[in-house]
PDB file of C-alpha atoms in Angstrom:
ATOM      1  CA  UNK A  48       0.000   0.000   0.000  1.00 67.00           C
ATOM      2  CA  UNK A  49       0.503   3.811  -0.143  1.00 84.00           C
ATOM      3  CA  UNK A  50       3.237   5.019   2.433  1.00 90.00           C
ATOM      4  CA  UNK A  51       3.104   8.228   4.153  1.00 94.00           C
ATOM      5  CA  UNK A  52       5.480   9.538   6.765  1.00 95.00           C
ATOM      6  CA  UNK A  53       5.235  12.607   9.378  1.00 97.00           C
ATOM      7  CA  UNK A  54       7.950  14.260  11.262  1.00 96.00           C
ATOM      8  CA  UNK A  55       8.482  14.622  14.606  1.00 97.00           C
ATOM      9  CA  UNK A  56       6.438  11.708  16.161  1.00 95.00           C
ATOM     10  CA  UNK A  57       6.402  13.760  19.197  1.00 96.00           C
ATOM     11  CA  UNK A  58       7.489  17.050  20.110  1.00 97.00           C
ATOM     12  CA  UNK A  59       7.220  18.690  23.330  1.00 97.00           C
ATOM     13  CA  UNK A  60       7.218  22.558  23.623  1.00 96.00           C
ATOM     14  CA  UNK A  61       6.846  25.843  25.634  1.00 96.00           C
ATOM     15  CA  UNK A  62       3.507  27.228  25.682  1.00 97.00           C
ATOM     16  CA  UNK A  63       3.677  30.322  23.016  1.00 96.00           C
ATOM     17  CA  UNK A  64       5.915  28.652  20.878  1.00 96.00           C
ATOM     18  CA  UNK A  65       5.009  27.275  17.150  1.00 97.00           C
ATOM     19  CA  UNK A  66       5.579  23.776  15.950  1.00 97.00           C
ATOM     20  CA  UNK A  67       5.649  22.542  12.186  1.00 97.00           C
ATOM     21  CA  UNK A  68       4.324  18.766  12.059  1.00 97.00           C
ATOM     22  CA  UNK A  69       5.623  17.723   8.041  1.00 97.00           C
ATOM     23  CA  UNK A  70       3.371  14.900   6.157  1.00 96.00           C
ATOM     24  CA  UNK A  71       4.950  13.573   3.440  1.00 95.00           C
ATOM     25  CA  UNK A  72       3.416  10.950   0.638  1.00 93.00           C
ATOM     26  CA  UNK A  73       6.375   8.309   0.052  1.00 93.00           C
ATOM     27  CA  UNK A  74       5.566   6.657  -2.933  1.00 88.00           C
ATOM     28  CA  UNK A  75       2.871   8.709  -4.626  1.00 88.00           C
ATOM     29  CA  UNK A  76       1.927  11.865  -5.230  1.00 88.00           C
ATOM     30  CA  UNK A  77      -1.177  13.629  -3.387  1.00 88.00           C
ATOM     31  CA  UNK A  78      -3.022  16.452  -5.042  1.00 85.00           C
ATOM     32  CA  UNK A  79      -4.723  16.358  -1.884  1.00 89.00           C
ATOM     33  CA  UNK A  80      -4.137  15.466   2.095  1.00 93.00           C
ATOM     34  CA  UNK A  81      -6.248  15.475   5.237  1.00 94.00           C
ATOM     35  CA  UNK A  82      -5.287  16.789   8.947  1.00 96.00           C
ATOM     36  CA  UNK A  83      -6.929  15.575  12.015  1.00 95.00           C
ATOM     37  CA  UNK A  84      -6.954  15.328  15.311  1.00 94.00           C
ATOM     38  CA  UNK A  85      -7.417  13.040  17.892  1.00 91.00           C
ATOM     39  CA  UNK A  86      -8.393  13.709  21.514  1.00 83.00           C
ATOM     40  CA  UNK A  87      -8.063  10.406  23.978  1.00 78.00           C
ATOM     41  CA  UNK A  88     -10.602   7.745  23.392  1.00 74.00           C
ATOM     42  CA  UNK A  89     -12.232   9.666  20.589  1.00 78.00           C
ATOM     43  CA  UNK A  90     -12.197   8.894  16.716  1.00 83.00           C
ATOM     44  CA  UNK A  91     -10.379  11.355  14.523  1.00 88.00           C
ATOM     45  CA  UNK A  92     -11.479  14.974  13.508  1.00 90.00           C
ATOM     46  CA  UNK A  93     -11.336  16.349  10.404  1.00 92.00           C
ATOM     47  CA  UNK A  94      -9.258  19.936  10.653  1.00 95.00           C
ATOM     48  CA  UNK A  95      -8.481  20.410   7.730  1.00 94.00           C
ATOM     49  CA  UNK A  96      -8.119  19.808   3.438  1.00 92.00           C
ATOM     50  CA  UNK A  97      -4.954  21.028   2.160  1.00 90.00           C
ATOM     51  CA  UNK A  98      -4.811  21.045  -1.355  1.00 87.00           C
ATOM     52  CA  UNK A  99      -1.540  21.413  -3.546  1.00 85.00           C
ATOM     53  CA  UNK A 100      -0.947  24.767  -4.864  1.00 84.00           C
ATOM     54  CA  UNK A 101      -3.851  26.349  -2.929  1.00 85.00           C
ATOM     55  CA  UNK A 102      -5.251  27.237  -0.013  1.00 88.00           C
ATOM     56  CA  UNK A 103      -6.738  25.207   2.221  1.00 92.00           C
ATOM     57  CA  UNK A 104      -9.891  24.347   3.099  1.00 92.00           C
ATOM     58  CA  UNK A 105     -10.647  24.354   7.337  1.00 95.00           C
ATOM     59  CA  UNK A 106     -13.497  22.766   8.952  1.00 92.00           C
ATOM     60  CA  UNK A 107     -15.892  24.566  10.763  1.00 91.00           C
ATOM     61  CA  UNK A 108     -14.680  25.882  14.214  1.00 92.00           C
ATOM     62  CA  UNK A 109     -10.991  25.218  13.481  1.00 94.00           C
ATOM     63  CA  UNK A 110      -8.897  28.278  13.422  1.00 94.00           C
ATOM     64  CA  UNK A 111      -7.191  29.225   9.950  1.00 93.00           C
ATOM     65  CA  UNK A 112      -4.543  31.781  11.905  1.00 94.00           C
ATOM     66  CA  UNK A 113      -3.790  28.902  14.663  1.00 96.00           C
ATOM     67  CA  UNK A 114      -3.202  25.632  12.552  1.00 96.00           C
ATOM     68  CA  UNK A 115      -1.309  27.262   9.008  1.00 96.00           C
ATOM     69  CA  UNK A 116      -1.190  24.622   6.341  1.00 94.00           C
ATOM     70  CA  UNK A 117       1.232  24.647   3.668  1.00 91.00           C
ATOM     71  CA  UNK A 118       0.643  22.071   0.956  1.00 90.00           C
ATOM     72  CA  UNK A 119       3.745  23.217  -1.268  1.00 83.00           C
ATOM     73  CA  UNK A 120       4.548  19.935  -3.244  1.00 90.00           C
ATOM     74  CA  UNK A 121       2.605  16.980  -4.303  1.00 90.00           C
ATOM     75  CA  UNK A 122       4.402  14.984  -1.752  1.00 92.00           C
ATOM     76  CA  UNK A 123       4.354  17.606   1.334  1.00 94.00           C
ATOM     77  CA  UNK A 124       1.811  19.155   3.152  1.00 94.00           C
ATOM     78  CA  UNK A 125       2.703  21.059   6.349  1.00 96.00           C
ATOM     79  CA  UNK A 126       0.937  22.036   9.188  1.00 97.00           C
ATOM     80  CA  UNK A 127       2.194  24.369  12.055  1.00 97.00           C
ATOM     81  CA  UNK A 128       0.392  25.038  15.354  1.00 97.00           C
ATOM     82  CA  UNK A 129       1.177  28.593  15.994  1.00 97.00           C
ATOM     83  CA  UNK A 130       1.447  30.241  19.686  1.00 96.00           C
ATOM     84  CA  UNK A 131       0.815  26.565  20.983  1.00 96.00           C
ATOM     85  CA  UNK A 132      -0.976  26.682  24.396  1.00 96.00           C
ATOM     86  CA  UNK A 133      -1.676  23.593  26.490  1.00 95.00           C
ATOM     87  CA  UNK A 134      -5.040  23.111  25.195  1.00 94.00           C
ATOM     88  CA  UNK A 135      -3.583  22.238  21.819  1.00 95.00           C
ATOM     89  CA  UNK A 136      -1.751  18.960  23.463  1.00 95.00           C
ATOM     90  CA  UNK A 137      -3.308  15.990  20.936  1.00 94.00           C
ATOM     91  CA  UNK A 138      -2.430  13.502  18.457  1.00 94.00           C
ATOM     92  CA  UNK A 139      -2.383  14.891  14.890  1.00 96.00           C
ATOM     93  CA  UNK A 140      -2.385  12.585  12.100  1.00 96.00           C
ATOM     94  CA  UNK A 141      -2.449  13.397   8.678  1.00 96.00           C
ATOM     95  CA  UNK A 142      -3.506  11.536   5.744  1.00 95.00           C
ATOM     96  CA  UNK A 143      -3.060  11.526   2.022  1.00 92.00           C
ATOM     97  CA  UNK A 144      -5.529  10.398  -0.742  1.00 86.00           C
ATOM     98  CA  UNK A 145      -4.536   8.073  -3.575  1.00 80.00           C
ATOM     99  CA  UNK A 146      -5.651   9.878  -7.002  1.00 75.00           C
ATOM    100  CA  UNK A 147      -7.384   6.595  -7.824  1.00 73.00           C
ATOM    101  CA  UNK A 148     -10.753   5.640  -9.160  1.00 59.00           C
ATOM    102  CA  UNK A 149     -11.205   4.560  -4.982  1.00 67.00           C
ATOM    103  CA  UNK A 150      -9.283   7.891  -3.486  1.00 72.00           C
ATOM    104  CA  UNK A 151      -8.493   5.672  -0.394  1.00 85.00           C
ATOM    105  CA  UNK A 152      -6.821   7.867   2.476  1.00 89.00           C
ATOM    106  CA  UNK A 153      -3.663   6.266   3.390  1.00 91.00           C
ATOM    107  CA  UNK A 154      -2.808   7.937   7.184  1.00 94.00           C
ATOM    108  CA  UNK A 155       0.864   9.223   8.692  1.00 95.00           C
ATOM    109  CA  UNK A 156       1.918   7.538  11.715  1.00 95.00           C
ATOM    110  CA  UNK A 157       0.790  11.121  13.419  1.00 95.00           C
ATOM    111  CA  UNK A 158       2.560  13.025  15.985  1.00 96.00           C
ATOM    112  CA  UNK A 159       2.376  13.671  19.296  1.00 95.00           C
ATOM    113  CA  UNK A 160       2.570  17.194  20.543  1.00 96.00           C
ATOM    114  CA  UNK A 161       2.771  18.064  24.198  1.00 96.00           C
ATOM    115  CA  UNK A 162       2.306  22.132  25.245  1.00 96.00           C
ATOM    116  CA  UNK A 163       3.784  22.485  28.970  1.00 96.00           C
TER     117      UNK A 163
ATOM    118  CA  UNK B 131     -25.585  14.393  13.975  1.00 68.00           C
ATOM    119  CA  UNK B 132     -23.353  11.620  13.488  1.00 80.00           C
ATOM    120  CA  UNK B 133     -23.363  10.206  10.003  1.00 92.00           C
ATOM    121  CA  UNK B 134     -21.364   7.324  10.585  1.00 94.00           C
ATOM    122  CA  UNK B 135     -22.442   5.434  14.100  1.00 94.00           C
ATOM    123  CA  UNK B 136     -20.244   2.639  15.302  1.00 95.00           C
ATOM    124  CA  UNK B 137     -22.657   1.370  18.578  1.00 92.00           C
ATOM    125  CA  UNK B 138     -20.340  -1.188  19.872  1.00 95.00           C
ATOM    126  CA  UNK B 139     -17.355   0.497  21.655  1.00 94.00           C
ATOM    127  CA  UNK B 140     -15.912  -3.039  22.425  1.00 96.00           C
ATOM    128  CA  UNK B 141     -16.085  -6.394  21.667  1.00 97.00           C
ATOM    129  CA  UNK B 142     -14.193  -9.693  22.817  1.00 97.00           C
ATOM    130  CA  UNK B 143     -13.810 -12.633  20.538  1.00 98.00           C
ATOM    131  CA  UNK B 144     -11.846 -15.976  21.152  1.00 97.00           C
ATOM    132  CA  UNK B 145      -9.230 -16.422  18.951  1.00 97.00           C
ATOM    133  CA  UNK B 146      -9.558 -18.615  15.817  1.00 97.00           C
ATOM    134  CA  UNK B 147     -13.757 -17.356  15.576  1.00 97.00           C
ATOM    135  CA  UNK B 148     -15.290 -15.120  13.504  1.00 98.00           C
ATOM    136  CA  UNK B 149     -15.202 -11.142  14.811  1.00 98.00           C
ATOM    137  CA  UNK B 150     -18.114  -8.955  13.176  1.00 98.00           C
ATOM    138  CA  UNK B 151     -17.766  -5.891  13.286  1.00 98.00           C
ATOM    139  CA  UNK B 152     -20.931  -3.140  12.773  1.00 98.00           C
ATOM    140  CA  UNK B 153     -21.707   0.051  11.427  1.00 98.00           C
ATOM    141  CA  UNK B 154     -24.689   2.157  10.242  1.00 97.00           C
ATOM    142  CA  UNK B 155     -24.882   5.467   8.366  1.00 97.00           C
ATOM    143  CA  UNK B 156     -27.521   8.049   7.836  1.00 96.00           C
ATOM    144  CA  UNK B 157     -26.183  10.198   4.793  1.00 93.00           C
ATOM    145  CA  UNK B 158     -27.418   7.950   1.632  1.00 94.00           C
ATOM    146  CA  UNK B 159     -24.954  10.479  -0.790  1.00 93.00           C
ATOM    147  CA  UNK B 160     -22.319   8.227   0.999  1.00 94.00           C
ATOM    148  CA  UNK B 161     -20.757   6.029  -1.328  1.00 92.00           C
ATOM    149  CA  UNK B 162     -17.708   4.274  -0.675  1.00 93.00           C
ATOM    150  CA  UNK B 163     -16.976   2.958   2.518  1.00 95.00           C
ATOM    151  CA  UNK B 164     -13.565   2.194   4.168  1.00 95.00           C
ATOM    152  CA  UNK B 165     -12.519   0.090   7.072  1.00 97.00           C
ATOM    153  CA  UNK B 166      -9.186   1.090   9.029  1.00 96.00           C
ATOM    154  CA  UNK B 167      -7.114  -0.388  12.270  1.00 97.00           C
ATOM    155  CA  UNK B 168      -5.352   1.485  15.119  1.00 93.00           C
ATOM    156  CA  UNK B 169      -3.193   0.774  17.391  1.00 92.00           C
ATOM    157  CA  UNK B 170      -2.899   3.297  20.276  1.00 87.00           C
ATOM    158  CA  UNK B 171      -0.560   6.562  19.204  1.00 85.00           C
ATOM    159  CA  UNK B 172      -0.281   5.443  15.724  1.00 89.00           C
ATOM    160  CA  UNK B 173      -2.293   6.565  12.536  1.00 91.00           C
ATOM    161  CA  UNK B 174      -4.830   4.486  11.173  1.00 93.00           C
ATOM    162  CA  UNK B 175      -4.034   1.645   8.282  1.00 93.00           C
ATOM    163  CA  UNK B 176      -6.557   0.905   5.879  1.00 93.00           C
ATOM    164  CA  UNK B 177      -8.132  -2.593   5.873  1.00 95.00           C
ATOM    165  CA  UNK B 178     -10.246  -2.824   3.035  1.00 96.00           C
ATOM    166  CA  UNK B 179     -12.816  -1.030   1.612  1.00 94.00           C
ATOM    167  CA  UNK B 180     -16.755  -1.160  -0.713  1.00 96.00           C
ATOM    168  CA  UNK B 181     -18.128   0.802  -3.519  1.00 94.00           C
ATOM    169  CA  UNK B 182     -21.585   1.288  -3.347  1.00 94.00           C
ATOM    170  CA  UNK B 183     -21.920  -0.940  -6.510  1.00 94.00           C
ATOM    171  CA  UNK B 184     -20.827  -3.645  -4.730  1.00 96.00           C
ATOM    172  CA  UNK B 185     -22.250  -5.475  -1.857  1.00 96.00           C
ATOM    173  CA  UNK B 186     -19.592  -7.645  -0.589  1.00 98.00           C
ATOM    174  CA  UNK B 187     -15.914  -7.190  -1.184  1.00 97.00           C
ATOM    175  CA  UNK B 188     -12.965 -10.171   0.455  1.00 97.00           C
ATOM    176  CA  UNK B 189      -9.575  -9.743   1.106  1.00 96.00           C
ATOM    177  CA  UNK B 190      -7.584 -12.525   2.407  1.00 97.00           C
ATOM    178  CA  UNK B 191      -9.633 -13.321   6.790  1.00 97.00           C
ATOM    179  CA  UNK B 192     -11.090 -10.259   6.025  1.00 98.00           C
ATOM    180  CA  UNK B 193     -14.770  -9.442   4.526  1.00 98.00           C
ATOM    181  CA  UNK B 194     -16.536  -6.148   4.032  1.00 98.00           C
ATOM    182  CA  UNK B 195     -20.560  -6.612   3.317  1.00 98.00           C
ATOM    183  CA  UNK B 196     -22.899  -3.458   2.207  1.00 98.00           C
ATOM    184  CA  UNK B 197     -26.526  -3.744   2.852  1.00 97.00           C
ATOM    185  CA  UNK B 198     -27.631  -0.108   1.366  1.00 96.00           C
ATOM    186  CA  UNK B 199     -31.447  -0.665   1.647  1.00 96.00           C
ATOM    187  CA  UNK B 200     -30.620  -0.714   5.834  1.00 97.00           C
ATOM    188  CA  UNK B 201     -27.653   1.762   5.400  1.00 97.00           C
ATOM    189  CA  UNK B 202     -25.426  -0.944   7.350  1.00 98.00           C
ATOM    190  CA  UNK B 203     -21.887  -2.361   6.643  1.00 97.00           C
ATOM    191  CA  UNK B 204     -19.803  -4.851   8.856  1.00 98.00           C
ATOM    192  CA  UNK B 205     -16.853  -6.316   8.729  1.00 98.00           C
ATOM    193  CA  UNK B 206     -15.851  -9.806   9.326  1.00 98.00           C
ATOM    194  CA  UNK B 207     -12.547 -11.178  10.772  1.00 98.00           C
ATOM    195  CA  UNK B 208     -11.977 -14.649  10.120  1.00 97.00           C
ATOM    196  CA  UNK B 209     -10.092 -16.640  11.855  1.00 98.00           C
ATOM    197  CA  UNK B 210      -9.528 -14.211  14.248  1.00 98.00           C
ATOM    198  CA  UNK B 211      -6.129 -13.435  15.548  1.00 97.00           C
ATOM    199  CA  UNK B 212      -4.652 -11.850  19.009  1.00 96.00           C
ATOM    200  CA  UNK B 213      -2.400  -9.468  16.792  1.00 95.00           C
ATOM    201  CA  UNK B 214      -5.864  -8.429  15.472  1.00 97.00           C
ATOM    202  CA  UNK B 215      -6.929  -6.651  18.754  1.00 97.00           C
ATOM    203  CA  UNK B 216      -7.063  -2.607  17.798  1.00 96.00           C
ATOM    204  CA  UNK B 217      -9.630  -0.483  17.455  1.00 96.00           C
ATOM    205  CA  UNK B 218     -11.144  -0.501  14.155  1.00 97.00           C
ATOM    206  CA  UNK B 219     -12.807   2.642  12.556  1.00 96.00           C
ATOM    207  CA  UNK B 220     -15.404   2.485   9.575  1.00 96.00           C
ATOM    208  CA  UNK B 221     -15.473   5.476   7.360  1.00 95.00           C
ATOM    209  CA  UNK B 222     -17.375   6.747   4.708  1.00 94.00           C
ATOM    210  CA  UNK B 223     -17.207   9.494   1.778  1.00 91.00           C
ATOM    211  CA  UNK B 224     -19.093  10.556  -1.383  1.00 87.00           C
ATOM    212  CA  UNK B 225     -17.997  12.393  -4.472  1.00 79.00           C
ATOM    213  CA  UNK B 226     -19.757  15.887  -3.145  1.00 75.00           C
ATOM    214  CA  UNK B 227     -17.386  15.970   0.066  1.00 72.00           C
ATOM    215  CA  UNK B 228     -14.610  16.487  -2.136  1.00 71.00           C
ATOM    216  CA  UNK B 229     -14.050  12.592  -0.762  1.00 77.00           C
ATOM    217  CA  UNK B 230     -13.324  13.874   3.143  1.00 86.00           C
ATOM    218  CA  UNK B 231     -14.107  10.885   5.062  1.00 90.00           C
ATOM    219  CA  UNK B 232     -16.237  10.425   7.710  1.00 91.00           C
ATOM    220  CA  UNK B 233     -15.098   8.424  10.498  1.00 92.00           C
ATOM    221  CA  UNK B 234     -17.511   6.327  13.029  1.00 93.00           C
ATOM    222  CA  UNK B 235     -16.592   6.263  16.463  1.00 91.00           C
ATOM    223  CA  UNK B 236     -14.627   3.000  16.740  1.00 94.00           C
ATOM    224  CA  UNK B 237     -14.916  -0.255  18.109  1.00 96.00           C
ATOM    225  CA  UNK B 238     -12.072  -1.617  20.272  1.00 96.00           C
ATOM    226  CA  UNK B 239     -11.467  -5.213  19.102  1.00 98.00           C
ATOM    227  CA  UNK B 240     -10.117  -7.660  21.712  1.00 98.00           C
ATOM    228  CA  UNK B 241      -9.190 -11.375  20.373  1.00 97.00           C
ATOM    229  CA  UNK B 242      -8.918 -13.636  23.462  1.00 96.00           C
ATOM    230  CA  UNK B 243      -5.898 -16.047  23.192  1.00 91.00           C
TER     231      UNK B 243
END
């Protein structure tokens, strides 16, 4: 199958600072890839579409200013929590969609990010 | 309003039987349907998936079936394995949602040795 990577796994970091979380599509190329989230013992949330060469496309109540998405190549899309508070600990997990007849998401291992 | 409604939260199974796995959906726009494992702090990996052309799709001890008419899909595990036990999510997306998929809440999947 499809094989997509993210960088860090984890990161831990000082309340007010920004962190870049990179999703990368291995062995294809993704006009298009998926964030979520993922609070404990709760299935994933869609944040965010991030579409190559254009701006993104947010879900409703996620803020466009806090979680920037960069979706510069057809193999990278990036997404950075800006001014991280504590309240933005979670998993994040990012997926990328095979530009097949069945546009099956193929998720990142995701990344765990930890505001102290 | 959930969309995609997955009512088990767990289920046990001995190992070697059959694990079914259920979910319903209320949007009928929805069609294609996906079936994904996770393991805890990892992403999800995609199991196998079902056009809604198709009512039954088989890939190796695992099974997909699609009963539109009652908006219901399940997935069966068969023999079932301890290296099996993860949650599973089903997921669904149609052509109008720019294909964003939408996840069920997950049923945690323990295969008794």
């Amino acid at each position: 199958g499809a094989v997509v990577s993210q960088h860090p796994s984890r990161v831990i970091c000082k309340s007010g600072t920004s962190v870049k979380i990179e999703c990368r599509s291995l062995d294809f190329q993704a006009t298009t890839m998926f964030w979520y989230r993922q609070f404990p013992k709760k299935s994933l949330m869609l944040m965010a579409t991030s579409n190559e060469g254009s701006k993104a496309t947010y879900e409703q109540g996620v803020e466009k200013d806090k979680f920037l998405i960069n979706h510069a190549s057809l193999t990278l899309s990036t997404l950075t929590v800006t001014s991280a508070h504590p309240e933005d600990s979670s998993f994040y997990i990012c997926s990328a969609r095979v530009p097949d007849t069945t546009d099956t998401q193929y998720f990142g291992p995701g990344t765990r990010l930890t505001v102290l | 309003d959930q969309q995609v409604k997955q009512n088990s939260p767990s289920l046990s199974v001995q190992e070697g039987r059959i694990s079914i796995l259920n979910c319903d959906y209320t949007n009928s726009m929805f069609d294609y349907f996906l079936w994904y494992k996770k393991y805890p702090a990892e992403g999800p990996t995609f199991l196998i998936s079902i056009s809604s052309i198709k009512d039954k799709n088989e890939d190796g001890r695992f099974t997909v079936f699609l009963n539109k008419s009652a908006k219901h899909l399940s997935l069966h595990i068969v023999p079932s394995q301890p290296g099996d036990s993860a949650v599973y999510f089903c997921a669904a997306s149609w052509s109008g949602s720019a294909r964003q998929l939408t996840f069920g809440s997950g049923t945690q999947l323990t295969v008794l040795p």
